[in-house]
XYZ file of C-alpha atoms in Angstrom:
731
model
C -5.884 76.954 -11.014
C -7.354 78.103 -14.563
C -6.596 76.028 -17.705
C -3.920 78.559 -18.816
C -0.768 77.341 -19.950
C 1.219 79.373 -17.607
C 2.254 77.642 -14.331
C 5.230 77.793 -11.738
C 8.370 76.518 -13.148
C 8.573 73.683 -10.626
C 4.974 73.029 -9.385
C 4.264 70.525 -6.651
C 3.654 66.811 -7.814
C 0.022 66.000 -7.960
C -0.865 63.476 -5.206
C -3.224 61.183 -7.233
C -4.311 60.529 -10.979
C -7.596 62.549 -10.310
C -5.197 65.418 -9.182
C -3.302 65.428 -12.776
C -6.729 66.248 -14.391
C -7.320 69.231 -12.067
C -7.356 72.527 -13.915
C -7.797 71.245 -17.411
C -10.543 72.741 -19.615
C -13.334 70.216 -21.109
C -11.361 69.625 -24.292
C -8.107 69.295 -22.552
C -9.730 66.696 -20.021
C -11.050 64.747 -22.962
C -7.624 64.541 -24.624
C -6.131 63.460 -21.144
C -8.674 60.793 -20.637
C -8.488 59.291 -24.299
C -5.991 56.574 -23.587
C -7.056 53.727 -26.080
C -6.733 53.593 -29.681
C -5.897 56.133 -32.149
C -6.463 60.009 -31.056
C -6.154 63.135 -33.142
C -5.716 66.511 -31.295
C -6.202 69.510 -33.463
C -4.640 72.125 -31.351
C -4.598 75.709 -32.386
C -1.936 78.119 -31.136
C -1.842 78.844 -27.236
C -4.487 76.295 -26.573
C -2.368 74.231 -24.193
C -1.564 71.348 -26.332
C 1.738 70.414 -24.320
C -0.228 70.814 -21.077
C -2.906 68.265 -22.630
C -0.731 65.531 -23.954
C 1.579 65.711 -21.007
C -1.405 65.519 -18.593
C -2.794 62.570 -20.530
C 0.494 60.778 -20.165
C 0.821 61.384 -16.651
C -2.928 60.591 -16.108
C -2.168 57.230 -17.861
C 0.761 56.306 -15.722
C -0.548 57.592 -12.396
C -3.950 55.608 -13.052
C -1.989 52.463 -13.707
C -3.159 52.292 -17.470
C 0.154 53.015 -19.087
C 3.837 51.807 -18.146
C 6.223 54.723 -18.192
C 8.796 52.652 -19.766
C 6.490 51.575 -22.523
C 5.507 55.338 -23.494
C 7.587 57.042 -26.652
C 6.626 60.706 -26.832
C 8.402 62.370 -29.900
C 8.633 66.066 -30.896
C 10.913 67.924 -33.197
C 13.418 69.864 -31.119
C 15.617 69.103 -28.073
C 14.269 71.896 -26.230
C 10.678 70.831 -26.609
C 11.630 67.395 -25.628
C 13.549 68.615 -22.633
C 10.560 70.652 -21.531
C 8.171 67.544 -21.952
C 10.296 65.516 -19.984
C 10.385 68.206 -17.135
C 6.686 68.456 -16.989
C 6.174 64.813 -16.989
C 8.500 64.557 -14.060
C 6.738 67.493 -12.265
C 3.366 65.298 -12.825
C 5.081 62.217 -11.377
C 5.631 60.436 -14.696
C 9.567 60.763 -14.710
C 10.218 57.304 -16.582
C 8.700 58.375 -19.932
C 10.771 58.602 -22.793
C 10.429 61.985 -24.741
C 12.706 62.351 -27.435
C 13.132 63.884 -30.995
C 12.743 61.511 -34.092
C 16.575 61.654 -34.519
C 17.346 60.939 -31.058
C 15.014 58.025 -30.755
C 16.292 56.684 -33.811
C 19.899 56.978 -33.181
C 19.496 55.274 -29.813
C 17.975 52.615 -31.389
C 20.525 52.408 -34.417
C 23.531 52.410 -31.710
C 21.950 49.569 -29.605
C 20.978 47.384 -32.662
C 23.990 48.038 -34.853
C 25.992 45.192 -33.789
C 23.327 42.690 -34.164
C 21.877 43.872 -37.457
C 25.045 45.047 -39.208
C 28.172 44.105 -37.247
C 31.189 46.076 -36.211
C 31.204 49.641 -34.774
C 28.736 52.292 -36.097
C 29.784 54.857 -38.466
C 30.963 58.356 -37.022
C 27.989 60.747 -37.351
C 28.903 64.087 -38.905
C 27.552 67.134 -37.437
C 27.533 69.116 -40.263
C 27.220 67.864 -43.828
C 28.233 71.322 -45.612
C 31.930 70.447 -45.805
C 31.128 66.979 -47.317
C 29.217 68.785 -50.190
C 31.918 71.187 -50.850
C 34.290 68.047 -51.065
C 31.771 66.593 -53.669
C 31.561 69.300 -55.629
C 35.365 69.834 -55.932
C 35.398 66.084 -56.860
C 32.733 66.956 -59.697
C 34.524 70.093 -60.694
C 31.438 72.097 -59.811
C 32.102 75.575 -58.519
C 29.736 76.483 -55.607
C 29.514 79.952 -54.153
C 28.638 80.136 -50.164
C 24.903 80.562 -51.067
C 24.688 77.834 -53.704
C 26.681 75.456 -51.210
C 24.022 76.174 -48.614
C 21.348 75.397 -50.844
C 22.501 72.241 -52.262
C 23.077 71.115 -48.887
C 19.423 71.732 -48.176
C 18.347 70.012 -51.332
C 20.348 66.918 -50.420
C 18.393 67.025 -47.195
C 15.093 67.360 -48.595
C 15.733 64.524 -51.081
C 16.714 62.158 -48.274
C 13.544 63.032 -45.860
C 11.339 62.413 -48.951
C 13.247 59.186 -49.608
C 14.238 60.503 -53.311
C 17.669 58.689 -54.516
C 19.952 60.697 -56.605
C 18.662 59.282 -60.083
C 15.050 60.352 -59.287
C 15.879 63.931 -57.803
C 15.010 65.786 -61.208
C 11.664 64.277 -61.614
C 10.929 64.564 -57.927
C 12.214 68.229 -57.371
C 10.033 69.100 -60.501
C 6.845 67.429 -59.448
C 7.415 69.139 -56.011
C 7.898 72.559 -57.720
C 11.141 73.084 -56.161
C 13.626 75.846 -57.923
C 16.962 74.243 -57.583
C 19.933 76.434 -56.844
C 21.784 74.805 -60.009
C 20.667 72.736 -62.868
C 18.813 69.848 -61.476
C 21.100 67.461 -63.217
C 24.019 69.156 -61.474
C 22.236 68.668 -58.056
C 21.762 64.986 -58.657
C 25.409 64.617 -59.736
C 26.437 66.358 -56.483
C 23.972 64.425 -54.335
C 25.527 61.096 -55.751
C 28.911 62.314 -55.332
C 28.302 63.345 -51.789
C 26.766 59.746 -50.835
C 29.899 58.050 -52.450
C 32.133 60.292 -50.034
C 30.148 59.127 -47.150
C 30.728 55.616 -47.924
C 34.558 56.245 -48.794
C 35.006 57.868 -45.398
C 32.734 55.568 -43.183
C 30.248 58.276 -42.022
C 26.754 58.971 -41.837
C 24.652 61.974 -41.505
C 21.299 62.747 -39.554
C 19.236 61.637 -42.205
C 20.990 58.521 -42.458
C 20.114 57.963 -38.809
C 16.279 57.664 -39.855
C 17.055 55.934 -43.150
C 19.332 53.180 -41.537
C 16.959 52.766 -38.663
C 14.038 52.394 -41.211
C 15.870 50.070 -43.253
C 16.751 47.633 -40.301
C 13.225 47.657 -38.841
C 12.026 46.393 -42.461
C 14.592 44.002 -43.032
C 14.712 42.624 -39.633
C 11.529 41.495 -38.288
C 12.908 40.407 -34.996
C 14.613 43.891 -34.070
C 11.192 45.233 -35.221
C 9.243 43.259 -32.667
C 12.048 43.899 -29.906
C 11.295 47.584 -30.441
C 7.464 47.143 -30.491
C 7.669 44.976 -27.203
C 9.448 47.955 -25.569
C 7.196 50.752 -26.918
C 3.507 50.033 -26.608
C 2.143 53.733 -26.707
C 3.163 56.644 -28.868
C 2.510 60.440 -28.647
C 3.696 62.602 -31.550
C 3.846 66.542 -31.185
C 3.739 69.011 -34.082
C 2.395 66.297 -36.337
C 2.140 68.771 -39.131
C 5.992 68.863 -39.643
C 6.260 65.133 -40.090
C 8.167 64.332 -43.104
C 7.666 61.093 -45.264
C 10.639 59.533 -43.707
C 9.565 60.299 -40.169
C 6.220 59.063 -41.021
C 7.666 55.677 -42.293
C 9.542 55.309 -39.162
C 6.501 55.788 -36.924
C 4.635 53.285 -38.982
C 7.264 50.558 -38.199
C 7.338 51.433 -34.610
C 3.553 51.084 -34.405
C 3.497 47.787 -36.471
C -0.376 46.604 -36.568
C -1.095 48.531 -33.279
C -2.755 51.918 -33.072
C -2.142 52.981 -29.607
C -1.022 56.289 -31.176
C -1.969 60.130 -30.260
C -0.893 62.967 -32.606
C -1.161 66.519 -32.106
C -0.944 69.383 -34.599
C -2.308 72.302 -36.509
C -2.210 72.474 -40.250
C -2.328 76.325 -40.066
C 1.229 76.134 -38.312
C 3.046 74.149 -41.133
C 6.118 76.284 -41.832
C 8.634 73.802 -42.762
C 7.549 72.460 -46.191
C 10.737 73.390 -47.809
C 12.445 70.740 -45.469
C 10.076 68.016 -46.719
C 7.310 68.155 -43.959
C 3.690 68.058 -44.916
C 0.648 68.544 -43.179
C -1.068 65.542 -45.132
C -0.269 62.986 -42.661
C -2.344 65.294 -39.972
C -5.350 65.793 -42.310
C -5.439 62.276 -43.418
C -5.255 60.821 -40.070
C -9.003 60.191 -39.708
C -8.883 58.501 -43.220
C -6.158 55.989 -42.026
C -7.790 55.709 -38.614
C -11.621 55.864 -39.429
C -12.309 55.101 -35.413
C -10.065 57.747 -34.260
C -11.100 60.066 -31.327
C -10.812 63.720 -32.667
C -10.607 66.401 -30.274
C -10.123 70.036 -31.345
C -8.626 72.775 -28.822
C -9.628 76.216 -29.853
C -9.609 77.928 -26.381
C -6.581 80.206 -26.819
C -5.230 80.921 -23.226
C -2.018 82.862 -24.527
C -3.219 86.115 -26.521
C -5.711 88.847 -25.921
C -8.913 88.971 -28.205
C -7.203 91.700 -30.282
C -4.227 89.281 -31.123
C -6.497 86.454 -31.581
C -8.705 88.475 -34.081
C -5.889 89.501 -36.352
C -4.708 85.603 -36.228
C -7.917 84.456 -37.414
C -8.080 87.403 -39.773
C -4.951 86.234 -41.372
C -6.224 82.668 -41.833
C -9.778 83.760 -43.160
C -8.083 84.751 -46.270
C -6.047 81.851 -46.832
C -6.660 79.381 -49.428
C -5.590 75.444 -49.886
C -6.059 72.366 -47.998
C -4.599 73.397 -44.780
C -6.901 76.553 -44.750
C -9.905 74.265 -45.283
C -8.891 72.792 -41.761
C -8.201 75.934 -40.126
C -9.145 76.443 -36.212
C -11.245 79.538 -35.224
C -9.235 80.650 -32.258
C -11.453 81.848 -29.097
C -9.446 84.022 -26.644
C -9.759 83.422 -23.183
C -8.016 86.413 -21.796
C -9.186 89.913 -20.942
C -9.054 92.355 -23.740
C -5.863 94.064 -24.336
C -4.499 96.964 -26.742
C -5.031 96.783 -30.434
C -2.183 95.637 -32.458
C 0.061 98.914 -33.529
C 0.938 99.321 -37.336
C 3.860 101.685 -38.307
C 5.349 102.485 -41.750
C 9.050 103.813 -41.432
C 10.862 105.557 -44.148
C 13.712 102.857 -44.154
C 15.041 99.886 -42.406
C 17.537 101.641 -39.798
C 14.521 104.043 -38.914
C 12.352 100.812 -38.297
C 15.089 99.514 -36.086
C 15.604 102.615 -34.028
C 11.568 103.231 -33.846
C 11.316 99.435 -32.419
C 14.185 100.165 -29.842
C 12.774 103.498 -28.775
C 9.275 101.653 -27.935
C 10.886 98.783 -26.162
C 12.872 101.297 -24.047
C 9.526 102.713 -23.093
C 8.130 99.265 -22.418
C 10.957 98.317 -20.254
C 10.844 101.713 -18.255
C 7.026 100.863 -17.717
C 8.026 97.661 -15.884
C 7.707 95.098 -18.629
C 10.943 92.530 -18.226
C 13.266 92.339 -21.225
C 12.920 88.550 -21.367
C 9.096 89.151 -22.426
C 9.767 91.103 -25.427
C 10.774 89.683 -28.858
C 11.601 91.259 -32.198
C 10.748 88.631 -35.039
C 11.874 88.862 -38.702
C 11.527 86.784 -41.645
C 15.486 86.313 -42.459
C 18.366 86.195 -40.309
C 19.987 88.993 -42.293
C 17.700 91.461 -40.808
C 19.248 90.688 -37.245
C 22.162 92.889 -37.547
C 20.195 96.193 -37.917
C 18.405 95.728 -34.954
C 21.287 94.377 -32.781
C 23.030 97.742 -33.545
C 19.863 99.591 -32.737
C 19.147 97.879 -29.363
C 23.034 98.185 -28.369
C 22.801 101.943 -29.100
C 19.681 102.269 -26.969
C 21.520 100.008 -24.002
C 19.049 97.512 -24.203
C 20.298 93.941 -23.502
C 19.331 91.203 -25.877
C 19.844 87.628 -26.841
C 20.036 85.902 -30.286
C 17.562 82.990 -30.706
C 19.479 80.217 -32.521
C 23.259 81.739 -31.897
C 25.448 80.197 -29.205
C 23.275 77.680 -27.036
C 22.990 78.658 -23.445
C 24.916 75.767 -21.852
C 27.692 75.824 -24.445
C 28.599 79.274 -23.197
C 31.993 79.696 -21.433
C 30.734 81.425 -18.441
C 27.878 78.952 -18.043
C 30.228 75.818 -18.239
C 32.723 77.687 -15.775
C 29.561 78.018 -13.520
C 28.656 74.630 -13.702
C 32.062 73.407 -12.813
C 32.166 75.831 -9.802
C 28.628 74.445 -8.528
C 29.697 70.938 -8.892
C 32.638 71.283 -7.204
C 30.922 73.259 -4.208
C 28.170 70.347 -4.171
C 31.039 67.804 -3.987
C 32.856 69.389 -1.002
C 29.899 70.902 0.904
C 30.726 72.609 4.302
C 34.375 72.420 3.643
C 33.824 75.178 0.846
C 34.318 78.766 2.633
C 32.013 80.275 0.089
C 29.204 78.605 1.819
C 29.869 79.311 5.390
C 27.064 82.009 5.648
C 24.708 80.783 3.069
C 21.909 79.070 4.796
C 19.715 77.966 1.769
C 19.982 76.917 -1.654
C 19.536 80.316 -3.615
C 22.081 81.713 -1.352
C 24.527 79.052 -1.788
C 24.213 79.551 -5.519
C 24.754 83.157 -5.255
C 27.794 82.807 -3.317
C 29.368 80.428 -5.676
C 28.510 82.499 -8.437
C 29.868 85.663 -7.152
C 33.018 84.206 -7.367
C 32.440 83.702 -11.262
C 31.137 87.473 -11.659
C 27.669 87.368 -10.608
C 26.731 90.613 -8.686
C 23.309 91.527 -7.303
C 23.100 94.620 -9.658
C 23.735 94.196 -13.302
C 26.756 96.093 -14.862
C 26.104 99.253 -16.796
C 25.603 99.350 -20.363
C 25.761 96.326 -22.723
C 28.253 94.177 -24.398
C 30.113 91.019 -23.322
C 30.312 91.748 -19.598
C 26.496 92.142 -19.719
C 25.814 89.135 -21.766
C 28.057 87.033 -18.911
C 26.023 88.598 -16.238
C 22.870 87.655 -17.773
C 23.899 84.194 -18.099
C 24.852 83.842 -14.595
C 21.708 85.804 -13.378
C 19.507 82.972 -15.242
C 21.319 80.518 -13.207
C 20.511 82.342 -9.934
C 16.799 82.909 -10.899
C 16.672 79.188 -11.869
C 17.862 78.109 -8.300
C 15.172 80.282 -6.626
C 12.485 78.619 -8.653
C 13.920 74.994 -7.929
C 14.113 75.766 -4.277
C 10.757 77.266 -4.131
C 9.252 73.796 -5.893
C 11.376 71.549 -3.968
C 12.017 72.846 -0.148
C 15.041 71.266 1.265
C 16.644 70.661 -2.110
C 20.634 70.528 -2.107
C 23.147 72.113 -4.279
C 23.816 68.360 -5.522
C 19.980 68.217 -6.658
C 20.275 71.597 -8.621
C 23.420 70.208 -10.266
C 21.492 67.256 -11.443
C 18.690 69.448 -12.738
C 21.363 71.382 -14.703
C 22.773 68.284 -15.994
C 19.495 66.956 -17.239
C 18.724 70.536 -18.820
C 21.953 70.750 -20.710
C 21.526 67.221 -22.094
C 18.099 68.325 -23.263
C 19.382 71.824 -24.168
C 16.385 73.325 -21.764
C 17.783 76.343 -21.189
C 16.551 78.782 -18.557
C 15.336 82.389 -19.364
C 18.038 84.967 -20.026
C 16.850 88.593 -19.157
C 17.231 90.151 -22.571
C 15.300 91.125 -25.484
C 14.951 88.095 -27.971
C 15.795 88.553 -31.606
C 14.673 85.766 -33.632
C 13.747 84.705 -36.907
C 9.879 83.427 -37.385
C 10.894 79.958 -37.954
C 12.916 79.748 -34.816
C 10.382 81.522 -32.704
C 7.798 78.519 -33.292
C 6.768 77.162 -29.851
C 7.741 80.479 -27.915
C 5.816 83.324 -26.642
C 6.270 86.681 -25.015
C 4.143 89.315 -23.763
C 5.230 91.760 -26.372
C 6.162 90.988 -30.003
C 7.630 93.308 -32.586
C 7.064 91.636 -36.099
C 9.318 93.710 -38.414
C 10.011 94.130 -42.004
C 6.276 92.936 -42.783
C 6.627 94.181 -46.472
C 6.113 92.634 -49.846
C 9.131 90.901 -50.986
C 10.046 90.132 -47.347
C 6.780 88.889 -46.410
C 5.887 86.866 -48.567
C 9.599 86.512 -49.326
C 10.540 87.018 -52.921
C 11.301 83.740 -53.909
C 7.866 82.331 -52.926
C 6.296 81.761 -56.438
C 3.683 79.240 -56.222
C 0.185 79.388 -54.288
C 1.555 76.776 -51.803
C 4.691 78.853 -51.118
C 2.599 81.953 -50.750
C 0.259 80.231 -48.485
C 3.288 78.909 -46.207
C 4.520 82.485 -45.889
C 0.945 83.568 -44.773
C 1.192 80.610 -42.207
C 4.529 81.804 -41.073
C 3.124 85.344 -40.375
C 0.311 83.564 -38.475
C 2.914 81.786 -36.402
C 4.614 85.236 -35.570
C 1.267 86.926 -34.772
C 0.009 84.093 -32.366
C 3.607 84.286 -30.300
C 2.328 87.745 -28.890
C 0.330 87.416 -25.372
C -0.817 91.048 -25.237
C 1.153 93.727 -27.258
C 1.765 93.183 -30.917
C 3.726 96.015 -33.109
C 3.637 95.334 -36.867
C 5.923 97.465 -38.896
C 7.562 97.869 -42.381
C 9.950 100.420 -43.910
C 9.177 102.085 -47.424
C 12.929 101.936 -48.441
C 15.676 99.699 -47.620
C 18.441 102.314 -46.727
C 18.259 106.040 -46.043
C 17.597 108.058 -49.235
C 16.641 105.041 -51.138
C 13.633 104.387 -53.515
C 10.291 104.220 -51.595
C 8.960 101.488 -53.564
C 7.960 99.163 -50.764
C 4.512 98.318 -49.671
C 2.991 96.797 -46.523
C 2.486 92.884 -46.936
C -0.578 91.916 -48.680
C -1.356 89.513 -45.959
C -2.299 92.743 -43.924
C -4.767 93.976 -46.851
C -8.276 94.255 -44.966
C -6.685 93.758 -41.592
C -4.795 96.832 -40.797
C -6.622 100.389 -40.407
C -7.146 102.118 -43.540
C -6.628 98.999 -45.993
C -8.966 97.161 -48.270
C -9.580 93.733 -49.358
C -6.919 91.634 -51.035
C -4.941 93.678 -53.572
C -4.141 92.349 -56.895
C -0.726 90.806 -57.345
C -0.005 89.341 -61.042
C 3.281 87.650 -60.856
C 5.559 86.834 -63.726
C 6.233 82.901 -63.292
C 8.984 80.984 -64.074
C 7.524 79.912 -67.374
C 7.880 83.592 -68.519
C 3.935 84.151 -68.542
C 1.857 85.819 -65.893
C 1.080 82.903 -63.541
C -1.769 83.859 -61.373
C -3.436 87.272 -60.148
C -5.468 87.714 -56.914
C -7.844 90.429 -58.325
C -10.944 89.284 -56.501
C -12.218 89.964 -52.978
C -11.224 87.705 -49.902
C -12.663 84.332 -49.981
C -13.491 84.479 -53.844
C -11.544 82.054 -56.226
C -8.893 83.820 -57.836
C -9.285 84.548 -61.710
C -6.711 82.968 -64.026
C -5.171 85.288 -66.587
C -4.304 84.393 -70.012
C -0.871 83.153 -70.792
C 0.731 84.711 -73.868
C 2.463 81.981 -75.971
C 6.246 82.490 -76.258
C 8.244 82.034 -79.462
C 12.113 81.511 -80.147
C 13.254 85.193 -81.296
C 15.893 83.219 -83.550
C 14.072 80.488 -85.178
C 10.315 81.238 -84.453
C 9.347 78.000 -82.904
C 6.976 77.824 -80.059
C 8.853 77.518 -76.687
C 7.574 75.137 -73.887
C 10.612 74.453 -71.528
C 10.860 77.182 -68.769
C 14.505 77.720 -69.415
C 14.197 78.335 -73.184
C 11.016 80.722 -72.301
C 13.555 82.844 -69.883
C 16.241 82.985 -72.852
C 13.373 83.555 -75.289
C 15.176 81.278 -77.810
C 15.835 77.458 -78.129
C 18.811 76.056 -76.233
C 20.441 75.034 -79.411
C 19.916 78.195 -81.306
C 22.935 80.383 -81.328
C 23.552 82.753 -78.526
C 24.962 86.309 -78.804
C 25.353 86.623 -75.026
C 28.068 89.240 -73.938
C 30.269 86.767 -71.826
C 31.832 89.748 -69.830
C 28.661 91.183 -68.998
C 27.233 87.840 -67.781
C 30.142 87.405 -65.454
C 29.844 91.087 -64.152
C 26.005 90.370 -63.369
C 27.061 86.992 -61.572
C 29.471 88.813 -59.493
C 27.027 91.476 -58.745
C 24.306 88.999 -57.779
C 26.708 87.300 -55.371
C 27.075 90.497 -53.638
C 23.354 90.926 -53.345
C 22.852 87.409 -52.066
C 25.274 87.961 -49.302
C 23.691 91.146 -48.158
C 20.032 89.955 -48.166
C 20.863 86.633 -46.899
C 18.968 84.692 -49.919
C 20.445 81.907 -52.027
C 21.997 83.585 -55.185
C 19.263 82.156 -57.519
C 16.644 84.150 -55.786
C 18.047 87.464 -57.064
C 17.996 86.199 -60.547
C 18.488 82.673 -61.876
C 21.343 81.894 -64.150
C 18.905 81.915 -67.052
C 17.439 85.319 -66.432
C 21.041 86.690 -66.153
C 21.828 84.811 -69.652
C 18.858 86.570 -71.123
C 19.964 90.103 -69.869
C 23.395 89.596 -71.058
C 21.887 88.689 -74.321
C 19.568 91.427 -74.612
C 21.720 94.129 -73.057
C 18.910 96.418 -72.214
C 19.099 100.130 -72.327
C 16.257 101.058 -70.121
C 13.828 99.911 -67.607
C 11.145 99.173 -70.369
C 13.587 96.739 -72.250
C 14.654 95.322 -69.035
C 11.001 94.848 -67.908
C 10.278 92.599 -71.172
C 12.992 89.865 -70.335
C 10.911 86.988 -68.575
C 12.270 86.506 -64.982
C 12.604 90.077 -64.190
C 9.016 91.346 -63.259
C 8.046 94.493 -61.543
C 9.220 93.597 -57.923
C 12.869 92.877 -59.060
C 12.645 95.599 -61.685
C 12.171 97.968 -58.917
C 14.545 96.452 -56.356
C 17.406 95.737 -58.894
C 16.619 97.627 -62.165
C 18.936 100.583 -61.446
C 21.977 98.212 -60.686
C 21.426 96.182 -63.815
C 20.947 98.714 -66.144
C 24.294 100.611 -64.692
C 26.130 97.381 -65.255
C 24.669 96.741 -68.724
C 25.876 100.272 -69.750
C 29.409 99.433 -68.327
C 29.091 101.423 -65.026
C 29.246 100.469 -61.561
C 26.004 100.052 -59.625
C 25.417 103.249 -57.292
C 25.862 101.536 -54.023
C 29.218 99.969 -55.139
C 30.165 103.623 -56.282
C 29.152 104.940 -52.647
C 31.047 102.243 -51.032
C 34.343 103.270 -52.834
């Protein structure tokens, strides 16, 4: 067996501790046998990090060095935790706890609440957005749907960075966050939200971590009880740890150092939620004697895909880039990545569907193909194109597998058949487990051949087929397993949301694709304005967008298709260009192009005008003065208005409201927050200037060439008292 990350779904349990180490490469084996003291594993994409750490835990348990109940393995998603528990069971280490930070903290909070606080624990709210809406109503602040979502995200960021409402304004400014509303309003909403929670006796998910931290800090007896339970910690995806999660981890550890962390700074893509790679990058500073192992052998992707991934990071800047890992593919050569430009987005979706149909006809399973995009709003075009082509698909991040009605009904049927056994006439002729499952599920709509076409009937069949396939794999790994054993496995997977593979092309955002892989990946919409996204302003935000594309590229095992469209809709202005991240990497392109962006202060921020690897050259700022009184302006908001806040305004109120209504429509269409189209201050500046042509509009700070090209025609039409062209077409 090689060190590849692929293995049978239910392999045989190794018969000894040494057998656990078989098949690991030298670096993975070093991780698996480093069982004492702090360990830092720097693991590139596709290098088998989950394999390394699960074998490490299993080897420690099987060798008698670690007690299963004393190990806590922490990761970031229920799916990853469920997969880890499954692998540990297969390696003979079934008693190990593998949980998310929230799950582990909630378990401790529920157990210690009566002792630490007294009474019953408050109810946990699943979604905080309604509470935020109620807080806004109490403050008499009107929020549209986009602002409501973004305000909720700001509250979540504040809590995971341990920022209280009174400190929000300064903390947000220091972090370079562009709030969806005035920071003072966000702080007011945040405070009202906390008051509402107390009044209603509820807590949110961030409170679970905050309260657990508070109890462990204040009650040393409880902290010692937790530390006596857990002696050894493993943290996966350590680059995504927030300050609050890091504090909880420190309290779990106490003065001990039996900690293994695994991560890759080049895959930090959740900074907007408060995650930071600093804890990973500073690990050796905090633990000078730590064992550090680098995993760079890529078993997932071909040399061609790895070459592109390495090329993306070679142009990166910043602290994470300084610690990048140069991947080395362990696979045979494959096809070169394919780059395609289309005239518009529907043509791009149809082109992807056409190529996918060819791949399916060549024998590649639909479940091994993914279409990845930057924002969820891009999904609909591809759903339609695949449906028109008769190609089954599944939406990642949509309804969870075990929550689907047909899966719940199938579970009830299988549980009933397991309970009544031989008394069930359906099972009379079924001699083995897969036959039994097929017999039971045939009563729920499963057939040996899939139904023709797509739609709801096909989706239900795909769900049942996934259960049939799971039963076959389960029976192959555990000869003699009963229907009751399979039902227990399904219950375990449902609790962990560890879904079996569904036979359909996956549609997913780049963020939700993290941790997954496919034989074929289509990266779509890779154009300026979408990758990097328009509202990525600072160098740090731009670099995170680069890392997000890197994550997308490294999801592909063999085939990679990269595409973009020159216009959004048929007949639209062809003003889009491929992402700057592809410059020098795709055929026919050269170096890193110049990109001078108008910044929040109204001056030119930074332009990349040099070759890859060279330091960016700063451009000179042009001082701004109030157009009313002539005073020099330093406040960002005043610089957008080009006047002092207290100087008289000649804004056209009606025009301002029409611009806000138009902006709300644009935000809904693009799936972005409203402020990413134009901020309130920019709309005010437009309503004050009432520009007549593109030249006058371009002079307004906050517009810039990109937004001028995208929105200029609409804005000028509104300023002239006309309806935008798209709205006229819709009428």
